[in-house]
Coordinates of C-alpha atoms and ligand atoms in Angstrom, one line a residue:
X1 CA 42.4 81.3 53.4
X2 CA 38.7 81.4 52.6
X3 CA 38.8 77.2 52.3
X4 CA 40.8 76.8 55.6
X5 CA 38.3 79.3 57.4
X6 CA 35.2 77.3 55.5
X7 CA 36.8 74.0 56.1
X8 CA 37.6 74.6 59.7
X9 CA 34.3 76.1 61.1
X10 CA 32.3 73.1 58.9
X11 CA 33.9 70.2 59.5
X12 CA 31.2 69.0 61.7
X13 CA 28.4 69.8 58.7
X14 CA 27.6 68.0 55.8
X15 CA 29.8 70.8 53.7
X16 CA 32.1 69.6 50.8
X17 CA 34.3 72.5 49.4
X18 CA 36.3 72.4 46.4
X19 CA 38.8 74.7 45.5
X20 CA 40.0 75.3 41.8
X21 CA 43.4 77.3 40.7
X22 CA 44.1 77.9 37.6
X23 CA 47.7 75.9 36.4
X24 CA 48.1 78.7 33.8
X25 CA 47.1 82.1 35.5
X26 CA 49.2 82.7 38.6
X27 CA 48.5 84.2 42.0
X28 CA 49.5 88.0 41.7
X29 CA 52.0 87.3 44.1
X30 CA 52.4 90.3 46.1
X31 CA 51.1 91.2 49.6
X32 CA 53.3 89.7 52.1
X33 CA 52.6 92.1 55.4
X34 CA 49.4 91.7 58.2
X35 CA 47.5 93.3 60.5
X36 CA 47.4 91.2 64.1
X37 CA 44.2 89.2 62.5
X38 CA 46.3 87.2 60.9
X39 CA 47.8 85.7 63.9
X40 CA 44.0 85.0 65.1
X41 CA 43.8 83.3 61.9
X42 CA 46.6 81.0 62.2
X43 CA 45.4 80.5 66.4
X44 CA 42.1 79.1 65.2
X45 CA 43.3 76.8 62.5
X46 CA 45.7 74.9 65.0
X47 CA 48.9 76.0 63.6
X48 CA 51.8 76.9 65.7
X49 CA 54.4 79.6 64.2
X50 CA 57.3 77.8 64.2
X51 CA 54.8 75.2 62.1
X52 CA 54.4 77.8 59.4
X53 CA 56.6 81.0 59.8
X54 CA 60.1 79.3 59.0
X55 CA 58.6 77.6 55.6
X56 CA 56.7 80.9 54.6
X57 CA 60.0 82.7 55.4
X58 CA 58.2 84.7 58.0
X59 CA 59.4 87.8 60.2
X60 CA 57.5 89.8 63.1
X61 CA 55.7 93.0 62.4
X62 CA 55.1 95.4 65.6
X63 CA 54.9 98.6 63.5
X64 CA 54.4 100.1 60.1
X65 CA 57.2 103.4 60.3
X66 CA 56.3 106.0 58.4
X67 CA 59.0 108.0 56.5
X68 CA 59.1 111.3 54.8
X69 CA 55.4 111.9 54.4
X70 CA 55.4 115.3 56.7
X71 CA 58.5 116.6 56.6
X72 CA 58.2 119.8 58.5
X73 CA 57.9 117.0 61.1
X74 CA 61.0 116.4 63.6
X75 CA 62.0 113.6 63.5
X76 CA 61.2 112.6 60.0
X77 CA 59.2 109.4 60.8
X78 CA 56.3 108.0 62.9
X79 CA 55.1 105.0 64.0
X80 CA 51.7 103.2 63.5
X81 CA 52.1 100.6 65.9
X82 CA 49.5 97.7 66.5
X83 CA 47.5 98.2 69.3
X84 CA 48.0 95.8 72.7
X85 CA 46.4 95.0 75.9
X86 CA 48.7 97.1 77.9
X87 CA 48.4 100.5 75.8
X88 CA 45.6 100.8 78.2
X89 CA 48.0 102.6 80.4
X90 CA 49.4 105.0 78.4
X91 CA 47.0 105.2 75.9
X92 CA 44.8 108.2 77.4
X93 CA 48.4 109.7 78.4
X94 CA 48.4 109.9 74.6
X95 CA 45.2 110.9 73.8
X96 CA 45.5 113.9 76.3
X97 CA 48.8 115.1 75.2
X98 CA 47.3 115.3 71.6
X99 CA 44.5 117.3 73.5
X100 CA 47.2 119.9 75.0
X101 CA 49.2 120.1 72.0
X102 CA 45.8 120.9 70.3
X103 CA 46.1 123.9 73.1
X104 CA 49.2 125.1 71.8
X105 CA 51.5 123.1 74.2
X106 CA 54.5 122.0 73.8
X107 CA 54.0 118.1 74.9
X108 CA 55.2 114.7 73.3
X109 CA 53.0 113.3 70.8
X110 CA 54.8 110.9 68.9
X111 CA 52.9 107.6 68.9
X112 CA 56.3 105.0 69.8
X113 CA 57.0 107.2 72.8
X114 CA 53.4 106.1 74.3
X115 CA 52.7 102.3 72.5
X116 CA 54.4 99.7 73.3
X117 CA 54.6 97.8 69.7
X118 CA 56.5 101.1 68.9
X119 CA 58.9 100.7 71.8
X120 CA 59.7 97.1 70.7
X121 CA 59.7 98.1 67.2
X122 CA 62.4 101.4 68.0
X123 CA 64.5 98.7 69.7
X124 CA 64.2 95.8 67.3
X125 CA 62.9 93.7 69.6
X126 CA 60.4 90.6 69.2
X127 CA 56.6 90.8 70.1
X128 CA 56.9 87.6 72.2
X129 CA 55.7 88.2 75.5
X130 CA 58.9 86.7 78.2
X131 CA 57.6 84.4 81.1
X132 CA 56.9 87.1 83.7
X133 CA 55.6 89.6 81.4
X134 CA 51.5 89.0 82.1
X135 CA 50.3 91.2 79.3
X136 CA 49.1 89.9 75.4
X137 CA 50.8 91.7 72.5
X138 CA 49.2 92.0 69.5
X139 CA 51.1 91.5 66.2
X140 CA 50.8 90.7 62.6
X141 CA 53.4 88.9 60.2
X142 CA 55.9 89.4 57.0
X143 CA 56.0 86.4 55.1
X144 CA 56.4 85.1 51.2
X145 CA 53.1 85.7 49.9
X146 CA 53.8 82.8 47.5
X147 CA 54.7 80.1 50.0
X148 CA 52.4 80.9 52.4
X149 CA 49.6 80.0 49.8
X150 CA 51.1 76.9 48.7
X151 CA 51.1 76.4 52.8
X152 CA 47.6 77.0 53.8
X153 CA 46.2 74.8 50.0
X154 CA 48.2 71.4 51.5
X155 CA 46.1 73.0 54.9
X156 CA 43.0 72.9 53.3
X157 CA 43.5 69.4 51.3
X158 CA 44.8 68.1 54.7
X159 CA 41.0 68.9 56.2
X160 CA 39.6 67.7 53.5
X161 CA 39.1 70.0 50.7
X162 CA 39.5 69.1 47.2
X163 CA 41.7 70.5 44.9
X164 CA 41.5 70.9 41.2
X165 CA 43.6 72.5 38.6
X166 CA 41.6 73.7 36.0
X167 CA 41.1 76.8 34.0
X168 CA 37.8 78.3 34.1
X169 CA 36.5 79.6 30.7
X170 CA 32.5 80.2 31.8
X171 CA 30.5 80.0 34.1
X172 CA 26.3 79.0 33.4
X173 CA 23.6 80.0 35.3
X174 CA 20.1 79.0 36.1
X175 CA 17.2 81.2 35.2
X176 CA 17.2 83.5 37.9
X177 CA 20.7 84.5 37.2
X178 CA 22.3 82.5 40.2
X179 CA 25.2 80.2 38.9
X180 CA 24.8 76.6 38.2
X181 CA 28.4 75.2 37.3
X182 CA 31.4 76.4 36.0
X183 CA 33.1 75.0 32.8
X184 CA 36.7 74.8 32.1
X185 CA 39.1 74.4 29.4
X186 CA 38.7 70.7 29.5
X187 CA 35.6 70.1 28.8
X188 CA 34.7 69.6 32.1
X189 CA 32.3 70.8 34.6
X190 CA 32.0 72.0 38.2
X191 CA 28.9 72.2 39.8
X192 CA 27.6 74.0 43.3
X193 CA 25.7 75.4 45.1
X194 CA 27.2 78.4 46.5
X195 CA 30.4 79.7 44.6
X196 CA 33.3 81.5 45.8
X197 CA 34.9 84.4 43.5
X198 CA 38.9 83.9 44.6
X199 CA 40.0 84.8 40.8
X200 CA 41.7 88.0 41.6
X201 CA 41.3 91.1 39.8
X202 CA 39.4 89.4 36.9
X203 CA 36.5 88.7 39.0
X204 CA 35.1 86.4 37.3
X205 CA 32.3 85.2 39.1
X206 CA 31.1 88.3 41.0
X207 CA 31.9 90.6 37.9
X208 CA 32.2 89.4 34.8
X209 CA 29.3 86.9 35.5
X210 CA 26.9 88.8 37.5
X211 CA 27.7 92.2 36.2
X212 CA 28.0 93.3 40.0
X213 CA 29.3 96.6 39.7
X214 CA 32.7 98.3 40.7
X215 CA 33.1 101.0 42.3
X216 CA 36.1 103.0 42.1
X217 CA 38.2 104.8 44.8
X218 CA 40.0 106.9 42.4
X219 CA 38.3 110.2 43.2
X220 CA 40.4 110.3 46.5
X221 CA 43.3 107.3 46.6
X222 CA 44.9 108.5 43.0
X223 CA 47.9 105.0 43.1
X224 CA 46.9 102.7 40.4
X225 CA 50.0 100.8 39.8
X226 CA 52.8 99.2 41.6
X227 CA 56.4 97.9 40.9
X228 CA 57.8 95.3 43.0
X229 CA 61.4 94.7 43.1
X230 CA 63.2 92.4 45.5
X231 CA 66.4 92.6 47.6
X232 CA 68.9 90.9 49.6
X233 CA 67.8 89.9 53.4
X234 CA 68.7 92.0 56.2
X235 CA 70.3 90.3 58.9
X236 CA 68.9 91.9 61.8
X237 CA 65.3 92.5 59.8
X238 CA 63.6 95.3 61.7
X239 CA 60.1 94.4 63.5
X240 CA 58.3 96.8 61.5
X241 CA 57.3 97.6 57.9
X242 CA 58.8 100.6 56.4
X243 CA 56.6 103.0 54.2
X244 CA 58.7 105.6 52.7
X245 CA 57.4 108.3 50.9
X246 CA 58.5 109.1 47.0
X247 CA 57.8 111.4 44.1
X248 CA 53.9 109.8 43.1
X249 CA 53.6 107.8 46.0
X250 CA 55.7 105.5 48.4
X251 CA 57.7 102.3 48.4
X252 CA 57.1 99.4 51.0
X253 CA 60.0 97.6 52.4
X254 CA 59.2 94.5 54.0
X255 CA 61.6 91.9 55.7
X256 CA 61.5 88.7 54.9
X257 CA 64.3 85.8 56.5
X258 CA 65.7 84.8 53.0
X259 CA 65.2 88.4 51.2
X260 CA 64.0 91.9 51.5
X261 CA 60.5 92.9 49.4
X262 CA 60.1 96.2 48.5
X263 CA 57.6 98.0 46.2
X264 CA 56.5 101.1 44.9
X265 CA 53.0 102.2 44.7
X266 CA 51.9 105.2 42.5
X267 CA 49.6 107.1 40.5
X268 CA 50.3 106.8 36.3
X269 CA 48.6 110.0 35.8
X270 CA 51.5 111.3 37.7
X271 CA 54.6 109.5 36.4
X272 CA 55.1 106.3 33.9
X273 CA 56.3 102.8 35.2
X274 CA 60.1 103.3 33.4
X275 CA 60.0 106.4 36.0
X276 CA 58.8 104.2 39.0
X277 CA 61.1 101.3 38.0
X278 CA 64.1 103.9 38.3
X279 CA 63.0 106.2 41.6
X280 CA 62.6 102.5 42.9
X281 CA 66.1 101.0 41.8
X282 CA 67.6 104.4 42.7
X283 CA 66.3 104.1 46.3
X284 CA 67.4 100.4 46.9
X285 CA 70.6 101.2 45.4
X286 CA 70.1 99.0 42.5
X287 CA 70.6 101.0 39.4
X288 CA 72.5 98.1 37.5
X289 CA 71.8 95.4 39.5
X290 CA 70.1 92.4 37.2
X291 CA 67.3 92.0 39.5
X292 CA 64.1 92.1 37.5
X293 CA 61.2 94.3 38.3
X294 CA 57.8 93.0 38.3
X295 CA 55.1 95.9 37.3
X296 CA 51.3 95.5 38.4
X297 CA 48.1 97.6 37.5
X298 CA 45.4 97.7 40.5
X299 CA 41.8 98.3 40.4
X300 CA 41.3 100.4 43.9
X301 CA 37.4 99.9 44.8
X302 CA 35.2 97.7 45.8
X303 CA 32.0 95.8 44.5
X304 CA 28.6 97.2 45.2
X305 CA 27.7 93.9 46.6
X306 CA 29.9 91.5 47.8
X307 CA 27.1 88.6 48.3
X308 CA 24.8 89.0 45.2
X309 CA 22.9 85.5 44.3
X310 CA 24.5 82.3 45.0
X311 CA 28.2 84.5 44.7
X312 CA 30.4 85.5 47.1
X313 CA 33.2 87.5 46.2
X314 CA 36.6 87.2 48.4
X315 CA 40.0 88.8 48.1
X316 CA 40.6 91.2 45.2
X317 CA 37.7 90.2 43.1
X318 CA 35.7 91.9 46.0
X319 CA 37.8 94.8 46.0
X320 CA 41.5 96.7 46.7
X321 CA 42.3 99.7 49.1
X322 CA 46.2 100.0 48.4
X323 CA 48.4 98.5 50.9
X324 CA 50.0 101.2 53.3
X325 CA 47.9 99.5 56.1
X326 CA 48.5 95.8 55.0
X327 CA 44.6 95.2 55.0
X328 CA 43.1 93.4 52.2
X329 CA 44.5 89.5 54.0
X330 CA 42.6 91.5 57.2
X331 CA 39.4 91.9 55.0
X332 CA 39.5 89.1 53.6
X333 CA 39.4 86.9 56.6
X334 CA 36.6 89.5 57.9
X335 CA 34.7 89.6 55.0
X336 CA 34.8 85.6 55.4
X337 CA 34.1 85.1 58.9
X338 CA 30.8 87.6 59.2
X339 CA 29.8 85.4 55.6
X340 CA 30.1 82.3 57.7
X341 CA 28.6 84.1 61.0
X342 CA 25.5 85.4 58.8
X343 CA 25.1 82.2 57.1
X344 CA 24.6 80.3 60.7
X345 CA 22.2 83.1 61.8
X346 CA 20.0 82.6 59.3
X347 CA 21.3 81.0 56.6
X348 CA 20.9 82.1 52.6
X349 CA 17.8 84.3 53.1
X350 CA 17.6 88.0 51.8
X351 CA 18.0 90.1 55.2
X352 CA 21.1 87.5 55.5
X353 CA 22.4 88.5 52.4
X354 CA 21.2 92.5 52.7
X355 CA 23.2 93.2 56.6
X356 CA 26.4 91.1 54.9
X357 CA 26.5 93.4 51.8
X358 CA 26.3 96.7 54.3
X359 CA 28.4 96.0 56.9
X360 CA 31.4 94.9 54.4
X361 CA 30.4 98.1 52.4
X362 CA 30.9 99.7 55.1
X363 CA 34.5 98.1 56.1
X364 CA 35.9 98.9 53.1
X365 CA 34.7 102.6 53.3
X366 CA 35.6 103.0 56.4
X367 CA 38.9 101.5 55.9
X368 CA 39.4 103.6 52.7
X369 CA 39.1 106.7 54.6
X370 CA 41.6 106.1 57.0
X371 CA 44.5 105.5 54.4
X372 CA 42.5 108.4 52.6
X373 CA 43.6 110.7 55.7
X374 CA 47.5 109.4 54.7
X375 CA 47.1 111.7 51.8
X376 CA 45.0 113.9 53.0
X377 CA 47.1 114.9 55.9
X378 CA 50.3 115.0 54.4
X379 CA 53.1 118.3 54.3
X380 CA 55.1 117.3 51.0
X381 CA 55.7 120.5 48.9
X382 CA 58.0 119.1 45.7
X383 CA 55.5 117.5 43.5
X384 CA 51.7 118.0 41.8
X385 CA 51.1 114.4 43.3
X386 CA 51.3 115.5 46.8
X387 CA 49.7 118.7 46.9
X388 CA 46.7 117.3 44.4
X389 CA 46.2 115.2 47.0
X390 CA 46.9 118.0 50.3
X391 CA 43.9 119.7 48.2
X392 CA 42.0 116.7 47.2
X393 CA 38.3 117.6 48.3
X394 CA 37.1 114.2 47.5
X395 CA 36.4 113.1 51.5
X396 CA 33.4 111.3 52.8
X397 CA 30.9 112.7 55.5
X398 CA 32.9 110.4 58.1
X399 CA 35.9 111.7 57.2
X400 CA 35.2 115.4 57.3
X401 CA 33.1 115.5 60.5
X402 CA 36.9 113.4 62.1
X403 CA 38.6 116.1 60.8
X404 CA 36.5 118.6 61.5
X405 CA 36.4 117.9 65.2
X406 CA 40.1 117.5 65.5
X407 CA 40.7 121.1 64.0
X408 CA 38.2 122.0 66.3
X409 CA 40.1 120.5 69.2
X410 CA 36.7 119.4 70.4
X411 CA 36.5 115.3 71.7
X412 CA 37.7 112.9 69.2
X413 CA 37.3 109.6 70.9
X414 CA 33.9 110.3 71.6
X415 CA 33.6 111.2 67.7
X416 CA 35.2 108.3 66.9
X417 CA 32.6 106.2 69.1
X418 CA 29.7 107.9 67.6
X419 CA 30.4 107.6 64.3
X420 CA 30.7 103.7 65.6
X421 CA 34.3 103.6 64.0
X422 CA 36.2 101.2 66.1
X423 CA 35.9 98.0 63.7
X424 CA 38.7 98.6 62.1
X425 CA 40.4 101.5 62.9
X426 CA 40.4 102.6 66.5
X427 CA 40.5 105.9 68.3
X428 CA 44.2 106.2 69.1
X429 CA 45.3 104.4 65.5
X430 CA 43.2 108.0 64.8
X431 CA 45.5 109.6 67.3
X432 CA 48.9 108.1 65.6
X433 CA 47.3 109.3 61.9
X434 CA 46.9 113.1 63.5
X435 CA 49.8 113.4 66.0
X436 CA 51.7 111.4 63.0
X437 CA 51.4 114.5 60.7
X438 CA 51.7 117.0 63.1
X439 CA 48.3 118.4 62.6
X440 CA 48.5 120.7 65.6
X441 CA 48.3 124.7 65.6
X442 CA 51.3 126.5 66.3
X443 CA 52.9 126.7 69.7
X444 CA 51.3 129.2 72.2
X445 CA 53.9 132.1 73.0
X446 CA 53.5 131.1 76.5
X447 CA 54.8 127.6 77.7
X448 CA 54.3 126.6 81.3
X449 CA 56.8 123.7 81.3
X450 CA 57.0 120.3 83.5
X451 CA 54.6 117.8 83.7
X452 CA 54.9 115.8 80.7
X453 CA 55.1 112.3 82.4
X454 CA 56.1 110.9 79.0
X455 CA 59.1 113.3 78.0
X456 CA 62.0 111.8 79.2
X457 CA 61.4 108.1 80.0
X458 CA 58.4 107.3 78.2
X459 CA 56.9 103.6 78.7
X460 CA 59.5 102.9 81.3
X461 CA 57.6 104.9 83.3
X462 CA 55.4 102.0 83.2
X463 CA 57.1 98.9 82.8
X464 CA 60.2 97.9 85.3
X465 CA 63.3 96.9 83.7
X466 CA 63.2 93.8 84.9
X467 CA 59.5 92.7 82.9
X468 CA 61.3 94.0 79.5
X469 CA 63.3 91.7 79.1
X470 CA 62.1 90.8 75.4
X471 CA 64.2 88.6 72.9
X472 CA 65.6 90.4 69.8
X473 CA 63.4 89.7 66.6
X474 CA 67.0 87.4 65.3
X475 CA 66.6 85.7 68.1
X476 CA 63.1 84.7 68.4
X477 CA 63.3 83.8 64.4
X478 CA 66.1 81.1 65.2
X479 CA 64.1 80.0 67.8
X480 CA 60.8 79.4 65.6
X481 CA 63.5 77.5 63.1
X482 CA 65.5 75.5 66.1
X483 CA 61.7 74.5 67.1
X484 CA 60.6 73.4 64.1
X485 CA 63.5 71.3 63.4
X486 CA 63.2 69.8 67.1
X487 CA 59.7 68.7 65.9
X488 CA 60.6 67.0 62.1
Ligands
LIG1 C1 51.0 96.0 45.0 C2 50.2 95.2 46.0 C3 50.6 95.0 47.3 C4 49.9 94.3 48.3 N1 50.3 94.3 49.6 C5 49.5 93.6 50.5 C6 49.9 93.6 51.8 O1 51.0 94.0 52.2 N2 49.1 92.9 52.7 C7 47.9 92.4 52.3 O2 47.2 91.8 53.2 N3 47.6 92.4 51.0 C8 48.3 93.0 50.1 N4 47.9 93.0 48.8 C9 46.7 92.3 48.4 C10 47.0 90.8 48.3 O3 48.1 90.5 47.4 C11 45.8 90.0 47.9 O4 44.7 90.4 48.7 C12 46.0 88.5 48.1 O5 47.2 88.1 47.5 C13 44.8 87.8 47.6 O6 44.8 87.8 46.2 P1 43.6 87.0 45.5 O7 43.7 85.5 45.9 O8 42.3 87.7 45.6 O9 44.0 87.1 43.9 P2 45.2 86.4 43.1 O10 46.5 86.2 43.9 O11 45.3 87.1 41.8 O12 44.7 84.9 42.8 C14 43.7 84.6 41.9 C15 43.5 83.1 41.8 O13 42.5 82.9 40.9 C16 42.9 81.9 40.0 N5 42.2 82.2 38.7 C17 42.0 83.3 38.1 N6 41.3 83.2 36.9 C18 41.0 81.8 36.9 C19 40.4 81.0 35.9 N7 39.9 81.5 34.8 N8 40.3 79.7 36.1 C20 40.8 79.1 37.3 N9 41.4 79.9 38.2 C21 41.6 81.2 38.0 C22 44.4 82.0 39.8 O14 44.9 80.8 39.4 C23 44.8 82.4 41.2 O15 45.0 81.3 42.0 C24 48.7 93.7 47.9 C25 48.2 93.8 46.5 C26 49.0 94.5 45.6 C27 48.4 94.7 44.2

């Protein structure tokens, strides 16, 4: 990604990027769900989905439902659906019903009754907006994490960028600590002037070379360790990702067009990987089943500097928030687009480098917090792992003072826009997180009942039958693959 983004925006400049895997270390191969910056990704790179999406196995994703994570909460499940233009309308209908069920009414909150991702995702339906439907929809992608970067590398080499399969055993540097070229196993050597750290969780450019240091996240997001395990497609794959809930943690589900991925992330403090491996197998019905299970460690944290010398660090060398909101792809296109918009603002200079480093900093905290709130927020009862966390006390300043208004019932939006939080997570993604958990006080004795415009038809309110006429997610997917073939 970070050689398509450099290639693309350069290809004017006298740039020349190279970009080196490794033939013996592999990718880590997981990470196959987006937020909707993905699709601004592929928009500005000049490639059409049915280009990319039918050889990168690709589905739709309206929605991330979340199951079993408050269940005092009828029905079991809420929705975090991607934001659009047209939630406009019904978004402050939602914000103020969270207000009056703050009150003690009794008024709809659930987030897929007000947002209209959520309505397409309840109904399986496509986030491809039909001719006479004038609004934009935002929405991210599923694909195979796998093909999708052997996809983008032909990309890059297509515009020009050269690629070279090497292993990297050192990298030397020049007297003031910045790196001069890296050596691999060869004999060979790669010089530069401004490196790139893409190596993953070794980090070994930004880390092991510069000694930036890592900060962990484990004082308040306790998962360290996944399990992925694979499973047969669904036919009718649902438009959403599904985050269930488990013992130490919670299992993705994420629907691809040749097979389903699912995953469970957990803490190891709180159960082993042989327990993981069989809550997982037990869940997907695939106890005996010779499918094999692939287990990963993660380093949750981020670097204290993300720009530091000539070095910038990208993708999980920079740092990992755990995936229930599908954003490290997100940051890393961010982190590499306000590199590039920094660079041509003032180029490699110190204040450059010094505004970068904070306002990514500040991403990742602020994105932390919000899957922090996940935790935080949820109503389990039948393990240590999910009331440590209920009781975890471990929250930033940010993250109290949100919480600290809402229990207040006092203005959250306008908490949300002084604490200048919108980057990445907005005021009513805030809204779904709350209303999602049912953070509200008991019901007032009293009901005054009527008026809630929302109760019993919802977005229809809005939208005539006539301008909903959306595709089913099967259907659009054929499409993309009856397109693509048209165009071979
Ligand atoms: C359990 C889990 C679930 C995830 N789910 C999501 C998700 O749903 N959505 C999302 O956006 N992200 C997700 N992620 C994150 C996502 O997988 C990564 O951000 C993404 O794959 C980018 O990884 P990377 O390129 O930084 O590292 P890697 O994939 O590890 O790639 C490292 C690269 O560095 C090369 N390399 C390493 N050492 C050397 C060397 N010595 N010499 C030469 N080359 C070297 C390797 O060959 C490889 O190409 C998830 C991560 C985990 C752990």
């Amino acid at each position: 990604m970070t050689a398509n983004l450099f290639a693309k925006r350069w290809q004017e400049q006298d740039v020349s990027i190279t970009l080196v895997e490794s033939p013996n270390i592999g990718i880590i191969g997981v990470g196959e769900g987006s937020t909707p910056t993905l699709k601004r990704f592929f928009d500005d790179q000049g490639i059409a989905e049915h280009e990319w999406m039918p050889e990168c196995k690709a589905t739709y994703k309206a929605s991330i439902s979340f199951e079993g994570w408050s269940p005092k909460l009828r029905p079991g499940a809420y929705a975090h659906p991607f934001i659009s233009q047209l939630d406009t309308f019904s978004e402050r209908a939602f914000h103020v019903n969270c207000q009056t069920r703050r009150l003690g009414l009794d008024v709809t909150t659930e987030p897929a009754q007000f947002l209209f991702n959520g309505w397409l995702a309840e109904r399986g339906l496509a986030p491809i907006t039909p001719p006479n439907f004038p609004f934009r929809i935002e929405y991210g992608y599923h694909f195979d994490s796998g093909l999708l970067g052997e996809f983008l590398k032909r990309k890059a080499i297509e515009q020009g960028v050269m690629h070279l399969q090497r292993d990297v055993v050192a990298a030397e540097q020049h007297a003031d600590g910045s790196i001069s070229q890296l050596r691999a196993d060869d004999g060979s050597s790669i010089a530069g002037d401004f490196f790139v750290d893409c190596s993953g969780f070794r980090a070994l450019l930004i880390q092991q070379t510069l000694g930036v240091e890592f900060e962990r996240f484990s004082s308040n997001l306790f998962n360290d360790a996944a399990v992925a395990i694979p499973s047969a497609k669904i036919d009718a794959p649902p438009v959403q990702t599904l985050s269930t809930a488990l013992s130490a943690g919670w299992a993705w589900q994420i629907p691809l067009t040749h097979r389903t991925g699912n995953g469970y992330v957990y803490s190891s403090s709180h159960i082993t990987s042989d327990q993981a491996e069989l809550e997982l197998r037990q869940k997907l019905g695939l106890l005996n089943a010779d499918v094999e299970a692939r287990h990963l460690k993660m380093n949750v944290g981020q670097v204290s500097e993300h720009w530091s010398k000539n070095c910038l660090a990208l993708g999980l060398s920079q740092g990992f928030i755990e995936p229930l909101e599908a954003t490290a792809l997100h940051l890393v296109q961010t982190t590499a687009e306000i590199f590039m918009d920094h660079l041509e603002a003032g180029g490699f200079t110190d204040q450059q480098r010094t505004e970068f480093n904070a306002t990514v900093y500040n991403r990742f905290e602020r994105v932390r917090d919000y899957i922090v709130g996940h935790y935080k927020l949820n109503t389990r009862d039948d393990s240590d792992y999910w009331r440590a966390n209920r009781e975890n006390r471990s929250l930033s300043e940010s993250l109290l003072q949100l919480l600290d208004v809402w229990y207040r019932r006092e203005d959250l939006v306008r908490e949300i826009a002084r604490q200048e939080l919108d980057s990445h997570f907005g005021v009513t993604s805030w809204h779904c997180l709350l209303a999602g958990y049912g953070q509200f006080p008991p019901l007032a004795a009293n009901q005054p009942g009527g008026g809630d415009l929302f109760v019993e038809k919802g977005l229809e309110t809005l939208f005539s039958g006539s301008m909903l006429n959306f595709r089913s997610h099967a259907q659009a997917l054929a499409e993309l693959t009856a397109n693509r073939e048209a165009t071979n």
